[in-house]
């Protein structure tokens, strides 16, 4: 298959992604808007309210990075994949030289690319507008973010694989989004959770991801087991999702 | 004549249900070959095996000597497919769909020519989800031809089209054949088969009950029924009647 076809396919899928508006609005604009709201509340910027003497906004920046990834992977991807299967888009592609797997590849690339843009925007606004320090360990931060994105894309494929319709995929994706965001500390930062909740949180993909992102933001590498856990989620959800996913 | 499609002793079952029970036929180069059958007779399963969408349980299928499953990459370059129903993202525009599918093929057709031939010019920027059933159908025919295929499989070609659009589509298919493309046409419209097809295979309950020209089938039906003239529909009903009556 030609690279022209792959480029065209990815460009077309990206156009549809923009036209759909869910990803750009909730995955890119919304998290940064939320950051701006938090940044303008004294409660979030006064170190007296924070954890370890830091303003709460510092704690929330990695949580919002997790929010970006979860939003794009769980709210945008599963309904798209399920509707492509439901409407026969994948089946139609099976009769062309470009197989349906290429569409999934294009979708993953768009999800990762958009997450990158959104996280860069978020960190830039946090730094420039609200004086939130940039991650002190950028390599660890990037690795953690990429592992988190891949793990959640794996979850998204799994959701799309086990749901018969786009509607069902949307519902399950949303529920998972809220559950995972809870354990990632959106309503109650992980550091403030009681020990039992914290242990559960550390075992979930997004909880582990936010912890790894917080570690690297503070300037140290996350413990190896945390990164291995994330890598395990990538391999586990990815291979199970690919095995269960049907083109029709 | 060279055979473009050869199907031999094809069998396919889904669980307990036998969908195709010993189907054989060949389609020669430049032919319009019809597959006729009632709903559920096994027509679509048969062509899905030809397209490589399904794997046959038994039997052999060759298209230009290629195995549809094993030689998928090469076959898809030469075989254009129109499936029943809608198969594009709702927000994709007509022109974008043609440009996208065009990029998949080594030697594609000109989208502007196809759009003109199928009356898609005025709806270039319309989203797929906003098209009428007939417009969707015409777009799916255009996409089947965008790769400049040597053989096209058209499933329920004119379903959902109004009489005028049907006739225009028939003329288009004749033009496509005149340019050297072999056509496998799946239909349950007898007037369509009589008008377009050089030969037809009549499939009933997963078996081929007749392969012949429409003229020969109607002539035989007229003789059997003891009337002066019979239609292809008369012939079809006579050929598939027995098994239908049993149910």
XYZ file of C-alpha atoms in Angstrom:
495
model
C 0.000 0.000 0.000
C 1.249 3.448 -0.865
C 2.262 6.060 1.673
C -0.002 8.461 -0.206
C -3.002 6.331 0.797
C -1.907 6.279 4.446
C -1.361 10.020 4.485
C -4.716 10.660 2.839
C -6.467 8.282 5.219
C -4.945 9.935 8.292
C -5.725 13.431 6.972
C -9.331 12.424 6.267
C -9.766 10.854 9.695
C -8.309 14.004 11.254
C -10.791 16.172 9.343
C -13.623 13.984 10.666
C -12.169 14.196 14.175
C -12.239 18.008 13.988
C -15.727 17.987 12.480
C -16.963 15.758 15.294
C -15.882 18.488 17.785
C -15.925 16.176 20.846
C -12.139 15.603 20.810
C -11.047 19.192 20.099
C -13.460 20.740 22.616
C -13.308 18.258 25.492
C -9.806 16.931 24.886
C -7.982 20.177 24.083
C -9.908 23.311 25.086
C -11.749 22.042 28.150
C -8.759 20.855 30.254
C -6.911 24.145 29.745
C -10.113 26.082 30.491
C -10.458 24.089 33.692
C -6.854 24.965 34.562
C -7.671 28.651 34.045
C -10.688 28.384 36.343
C -8.616 26.675 39.048
C -5.796 29.179 38.543
C -8.134 32.054 39.303
C -9.406 30.598 42.573
C -7.479 31.535 45.721
C -8.200 28.108 47.124
C -6.008 26.561 44.427
C -3.219 29.122 44.439
C -2.746 29.747 48.167
C 0.094 27.491 49.411
C -1.653 27.369 52.806
C -4.381 25.136 51.307
C -1.955 22.938 49.387
C -0.195 19.649 49.942
C 3.438 19.737 51.180
C 3.388 23.514 51.163
C 2.671 23.722 47.429
C -0.359 25.412 45.906
C -3.062 22.924 44.992
C -2.763 24.058 41.375
C 0.672 22.394 41.188
C -0.903 19.121 42.333
C -3.717 19.470 39.833
C -1.581 20.063 36.749
C -0.547 16.384 36.364
C -4.138 15.382 37.142
C -5.295 17.544 34.230
C -2.697 15.866 32.008
C -4.367 12.569 32.932
C -7.718 14.220 32.218
C -6.589 15.099 28.665
C -5.477 11.542 27.961
C -8.591 9.950 29.473
C -10.919 12.339 27.672
C -9.404 11.637 24.256
C -9.021 7.893 24.735
C -12.245 7.048 26.587
C -14.785 9.580 25.328
C -13.766 10.038 21.721
C -12.168 6.793 20.548
C -14.614 4.003 21.592
C -17.751 5.491 19.955
C -15.801 6.264 16.787
C -14.413 2.727 16.486
C -17.743 1.112 17.386
C -19.672 3.271 14.914
C -17.194 2.444 12.142
C -17.870 -1.212 12.794
C -21.635 -0.689 13.209
C -21.986 1.322 9.987
C -19.865 -1.077 7.946
C -17.067 1.429 7.359
C -14.501 -1.201 8.355
C -16.233 -3.873 6.291
C -16.197 -1.637 3.216
C -12.476 -1.000 3.709
C -11.812 -4.728 3.808
C -12.676 -4.837 0.104
C -10.035 -2.218 -0.748
C -6.219 -2.483 -0.883
C -6.149 -0.504 2.376
C -7.339 -2.776 5.149
C -9.430 -1.670 8.123
C -6.407 -1.958 10.442
C -5.004 1.190 8.831
C -8.022 3.191 10.009
C -7.426 2.101 13.573
C -3.770 3.071 13.171
C -4.827 6.500 11.913
C -7.203 6.894 14.874
C -4.459 6.014 17.386
C -2.060 8.468 15.722
C -4.691 11.226 15.905
C -5.394 10.438 19.574
C -1.674 10.542 20.472
C -1.007 13.660 18.386
C -3.958 15.544 19.848
C -2.971 14.513 23.377
C 0.529 15.859 22.739
C -0.782 19.219 21.507
C -3.243 19.453 24.379
C -0.660 18.600 27.069
C 1.848 21.093 25.648
C -0.872 23.778 25.639
C -1.862 22.909 29.195
C 1.710 23.002 30.544
C 2.495 26.212 28.647
C -0.567 28.027 30.007
C 0.131 26.655 33.497
C 3.697 27.923 33.341
C 3.091 31.289 31.655
C -0.189 32.325 33.234
C -0.017 30.730 36.661
C 3.708 30.198 37.373
C 3.328 26.419 37.713
C 6.846 24.939 37.335
C 7.407 22.744 34.267
C 8.153 19.057 34.950
C 11.652 18.888 36.414
C 12.248 15.429 34.951
C 10.968 15.908 31.365
C 12.091 12.501 30.089
C 10.291 10.610 32.863
C 7.268 12.860 32.385
C 7.128 12.160 28.642
C 7.594 8.423 29.143
C 4.847 8.340 31.770
C 2.464 10.324 29.548
C 3.110 8.096 26.514
C 2.632 4.908 28.559
C -0.575 6.330 30.013
C -1.901 7.260 26.558
C -1.096 3.817 25.129
C -2.664 2.061 28.129
C -5.883 4.059 27.783
C -5.975 3.534 24.006
C -5.784 -0.179 24.829
C -8.745 0.227 27.196
C -10.589 2.127 24.443
C -10.078 -0.709 21.937
C -11.258 -3.158 24.573
C -14.420 -1.092 25.165
C -15.074 -0.839 21.404
C -14.486 -4.590 21.074
C -17.030 -5.666 23.682
C -19.783 -3.134 22.908
C -22.150 -3.832 20.015
C -23.076 -0.222 19.194
C -21.603 3.267 19.229
C -24.179 4.256 21.847
C -23.115 1.474 24.209
C -19.436 2.257 23.607
C -20.120 5.888 24.437
C -21.917 4.971 27.677
C -19.274 2.531 28.897
C -16.466 4.892 27.879
C -18.040 7.719 29.897
C -18.559 5.598 32.992
C -14.955 4.384 32.820
C -13.834 7.978 32.356
C -15.489 9.117 35.593
C -14.329 6.094 37.584
C -10.767 6.434 36.342
C -10.736 10.203 36.863
C -11.895 9.655 40.436
C -8.950 7.348 41.104
C -6.672 9.786 39.282
C -7.592 12.360 41.928
C -9.777 14.826 40.031
C -12.158 15.223 42.972
C -9.746 14.304 45.725
C -5.997 14.338 45.038
C -4.339 10.947 45.546
C -2.123 12.396 48.301
C -5.271 13.307 50.245
C -6.980 9.922 49.833
C -7.300 7.490 52.744
C -4.741 4.629 52.477
C -7.161 2.018 51.075
C -8.343 4.323 48.281
C -4.779 5.328 47.575
C -3.726 1.707 47.099
C -6.628 1.081 44.747
C -5.793 4.267 42.900
C -2.166 3.254 42.431
C -3.301 0.023 40.806
C -5.570 1.687 38.220
C -4.004 2.777 34.925
C -4.853 6.460 35.276
C -4.059 6.575 39.015
C -0.648 5.041 38.350
C -0.165 7.450 35.437
C -0.962 10.557 37.480
C 1.355 9.351 40.245
C 4.146 8.833 37.717
C 3.460 12.277 36.213
C 3.517 13.877 39.699
C 6.782 12.114 40.543
C 8.462 13.386 37.391
C 6.968 16.860 37.807
C 8.557 16.997 41.270
C 11.907 16.014 39.746
C 12.426 12.313 40.368
C 11.917 9.167 38.360
C 8.794 7.215 39.275
C 9.533 3.855 40.940
C 10.214 1.150 38.342
C 7.194 -0.890 39.418
C 4.878 1.972 38.538
C 6.218 2.250 35.005
C 6.145 -1.551 34.680
C 2.533 -1.570 35.828
C 1.676 0.984 33.132
C 3.595 -1.025 30.543
C 1.678 -4.103 31.696
C -1.600 -2.276 31.091
C -0.405 -1.308 27.604
C 0.429 -4.907 26.693
C -2.555 -6.447 28.474
C -5.354 -4.185 27.223
C -3.751 -3.842 23.813
C -3.381 -7.553 23.106
C -6.782 -8.452 24.574
C -8.467 -5.610 22.698
C -6.899 -6.573 19.382
C -7.854 -10.220 19.928
C -11.482 -9.411 20.743
C -12.048 -6.640 18.211
C -14.111 -7.685 15.176
C -14.267 -5.855 11.864
C -17.980 -6.592 11.499
C -13.354 -16.836 -23.632
C -11.161 -16.423 -20.593
C -12.790 -16.969 -17.238
C -12.478 -13.972 -14.914
C -14.299 -15.576 -11.980
C -14.434 -19.312 -11.329
C -16.400 -20.717 -8.419
C -16.307 -24.469 -7.891
C -18.314 -26.482 -5.401
C -18.568 -23.654 -2.902
C -19.944 -24.534 0.525
C -20.534 -22.204 3.421
C -22.468 -22.733 6.630
C -23.097 -20.517 9.667
C -23.424 -22.818 12.637
C -26.197 -25.248 11.769
C -27.529 -23.215 8.890
C -26.249 -24.081 5.426
C -26.066 -20.807 3.500
C -24.351 -22.039 0.351
C -24.614 -25.697 -0.566
C -22.551 -26.533 -3.625
C -22.447 -23.482 -5.902
C -20.410 -23.524 -9.116
C -20.305 -21.033 -11.994
C -17.867 -19.148 -14.157
C -17.951 -15.584 -15.385
C -16.214 -14.809 -18.672
C -14.316 -11.664 -19.520
C -16.530 -8.745 -20.536
C -19.719 -10.434 -19.375
C -22.483 -9.055 -17.203
C -23.287 -12.108 -15.118
C -26.294 -12.079 -12.825
C -26.835 -13.997 -9.628
C -30.559 -14.281 -9.011
C -32.258 -15.615 -5.941
C -34.867 -14.888 -3.324
C -33.877 -13.237 -0.045
C -31.783 -15.665 1.963
C -31.011 -17.908 -1.029
C -27.258 -17.510 -0.522
C -26.480 -14.860 -3.153
C -24.756 -12.425 -0.837
C -22.765 -15.127 0.944
C -21.566 -16.380 -2.433
C -20.309 -12.982 -3.576
C -18.812 -12.256 -0.144
C -16.647 -15.329 -0.643
C -15.678 -14.017 -4.109
C -14.765 -10.650 -2.546
C -12.641 -12.322 0.132
C -14.864 -11.026 2.957
C -15.690 -14.602 3.957
C -13.689 -17.776 3.863
C -15.374 -20.700 2.113
C -15.797 -23.915 4.116
C -15.138 -25.968 0.986
C -14.628 -25.412 -2.715
C -12.324 -23.178 -4.722
C -12.718 -19.616 -5.914
C -10.439 -17.925 -8.404
C -10.649 -14.360 -9.654
C -8.051 -13.733 -12.387
C -6.483 -16.910 -11.018
C -6.128 -15.281 -7.579
C -7.378 -16.727 -4.316
C -9.580 -14.004 -2.742
C -8.386 -14.654 0.816
C -4.723 -15.470 0.201
C -4.093 -12.908 -2.563
C -6.186 -10.133 -1.032
C -3.677 -7.351 -1.695
C -3.570 -8.011 -5.428
C -7.236 -8.900 -5.824
C -8.496 -5.688 -4.200
C -6.566 -3.662 -6.790
C -8.542 -5.300 -9.585
C -11.926 -5.965 -8.016
C -14.391 -3.164 -7.323
C -17.093 -3.842 -4.761
C -20.448 -2.266 -4.045
C -21.976 -3.600 -0.846
C -25.584 -3.427 0.278
C -26.295 -0.510 2.566
C -24.315 2.479 3.814
C -20.616 2.189 4.562
C -19.080 5.614 5.120
C -18.670 7.906 8.134
C -21.659 10.238 8.378
C -19.652 13.446 8.299
C -17.532 12.519 5.285
C -18.366 14.588 2.197
C -18.986 13.046 -1.211
C -15.893 14.578 -2.820
C -13.706 13.608 0.156
C -14.905 10.015 -0.011
C -13.960 9.765 -3.678
C -10.566 11.416 -3.119
C -9.872 9.092 -0.184
C -10.802 5.896 -2.013
C -8.965 7.092 -5.112
C -5.709 7.184 -3.141
C -6.007 3.462 -2.343
C -5.447 2.308 -5.930
C -2.503 2.091 -8.306
C -4.381 3.308 -11.388
C -7.537 5.056 -10.215
C -10.300 6.536 -12.344
C -10.898 10.278 -12.570
C -13.306 11.287 -9.772
C -14.675 14.168 -11.877
C -15.713 11.750 -14.659
C -17.391 9.398 -12.204
C -19.194 12.206 -10.429
C -20.509 13.497 -13.743
C -21.559 10.015 -14.879
C -23.402 9.317 -11.622
C -24.921 12.754 -11.168
C -22.908 13.500 -8.024
C -21.620 16.877 -9.247
C -24.130 18.965 -7.336
C -23.558 17.179 -4.010
C -19.765 17.166 -3.911
C -19.718 18.978 -0.553
C -22.678 17.182 0.992
C -22.015 14.923 3.968
C -22.750 11.223 3.538
C -25.261 11.295 6.409
C -27.293 13.986 4.624
C -27.609 12.087 1.326
C -30.868 10.472 0.225
C -30.929 6.693 -0.163
C -30.569 7.021 -3.931
C -27.634 9.425 -3.620
C -25.875 7.092 -1.166
C -26.427 4.271 -3.612
C -24.937 6.252 -6.501
C -21.935 7.192 -4.373
C -21.362 3.568 -3.455
C -21.410 2.665 -7.160
C -18.876 5.433 -7.820
C -16.626 4.070 -5.057
C -16.870 0.580 -6.563
C -15.531 1.990 -9.844
C -12.987 4.530 -8.522
C -10.138 2.005 -8.598
C -10.625 1.366 -12.329
C -11.379 -2.302 -11.596
C -11.268 -5.071 -14.206
C -14.219 -6.726 -12.507
C -16.946 -5.171 -10.394
C -19.265 -6.940 -7.968
C -22.487 -5.011 -7.513
C -24.877 -6.159 -4.797
C -28.480 -4.901 -5.063
C -27.381 -2.248 -7.519
C -30.603 -0.270 -7.878
C -32.301 -0.833 -4.519
C -33.671 2.499 -3.312
C -33.393 4.236 -6.687
C -36.372 5.864 -8.391
C -37.315 4.621 -11.890
C -35.396 7.339 -13.703
C -32.244 6.823 -11.622
C -32.560 3.061 -12.158
C -32.576 3.471 -15.911
C -29.642 5.877 -15.799
C -27.726 3.425 -13.626
C -28.427 0.606 -16.065
C -27.057 2.723 -18.914
C -23.981 3.489 -16.839
C -23.392 -0.207 -16.152
C -23.647 -0.920 -19.883
C -21.079 1.807 -20.545
C -18.794 0.362 -17.893
C -19.057 -3.060 -19.511
C -18.405 -1.520 -22.925
C -15.094 -0.254 -21.541
C -14.093 -3.871 -20.889
C -15.077 -4.371 -17.248
C -16.593 -7.708 -16.252
C -19.599 -7.371 -13.970
C -21.054 -9.712 -11.385
C -24.506 -8.432 -10.545
C -26.485 -9.664 -7.541
C -30.161 -8.903 -7.770
C -33.683 -10.030 -7.126
C -35.135 -7.655 -9.702
C -35.958 -9.748 -12.741
C -36.453 -6.786 -15.098
C -32.959 -5.603 -14.198
C -31.427 -9.008 -14.896
C -33.337 -9.357 -18.177
C -32.202 -5.927 -19.316
C -28.536 -6.142 -18.273
C -27.312 -9.703 -17.933
C -25.710 -11.835 -20.647
C -26.115 -14.909 -18.448
C -27.573 -15.545 -15.037
C -27.226 -18.167 -12.339
C -30.436 -18.838 -10.425
C -29.709 -19.788 -6.821
C -32.303 -21.418 -4.617
C -31.725 -22.569 -1.036
C -27.955 -22.411 -1.471
C -27.846 -24.369 -4.753
C -27.534 -23.339 -8.385
C -30.717 -24.481 -10.142
C -29.939 -22.993 -13.558
C -27.202 -21.140 -15.462
C -28.166 -19.737 -18.845
C -28.980 -16.633 -20.849
C -32.183 -14.839 -19.834
C -33.542 -15.550 -23.341
C -32.986 -19.297 -23.037
C -34.555 -19.362 -19.565
C -37.675 -17.493 -20.685
C -38.002 -19.666 -23.802
C -37.857 -22.826 -21.715
C -40.346 -21.395 -19.211
C -42.754 -20.511 -22.044
C -42.565 -24.087 -23.356
C -43.067 -25.584 -19.876
C -45.995 -23.322 -19.115
C -47.513 -23.803 -22.583
C -47.698 -20.066 -23.281
C -46.399 -18.036 -26.190
C -44.205 -15.652 -24.218
C -42.866 -15.870 -20.671
C -40.878 -13.337 -18.654
C -37.725 -13.991 -16.667
C -39.885 -13.659 -13.593
C -42.063 -16.564 -14.807
C -38.906 -18.588 -15.364
C -37.525 -17.668 -11.950
C -40.740 -18.594 -10.162
C -40.902 -21.925 -12.026
C -37.262 -22.723 -11.208
C -37.430 -21.841 -7.535
C -41.102 -22.653 -6.995
C -40.816 -26.240 -5.834
C -38.673 -25.591 -2.802
C -40.736 -22.526 -1.890
C -43.942 -24.576 -1.934
C -42.475 -27.133 0.448
C -42.066 -24.546 3.207
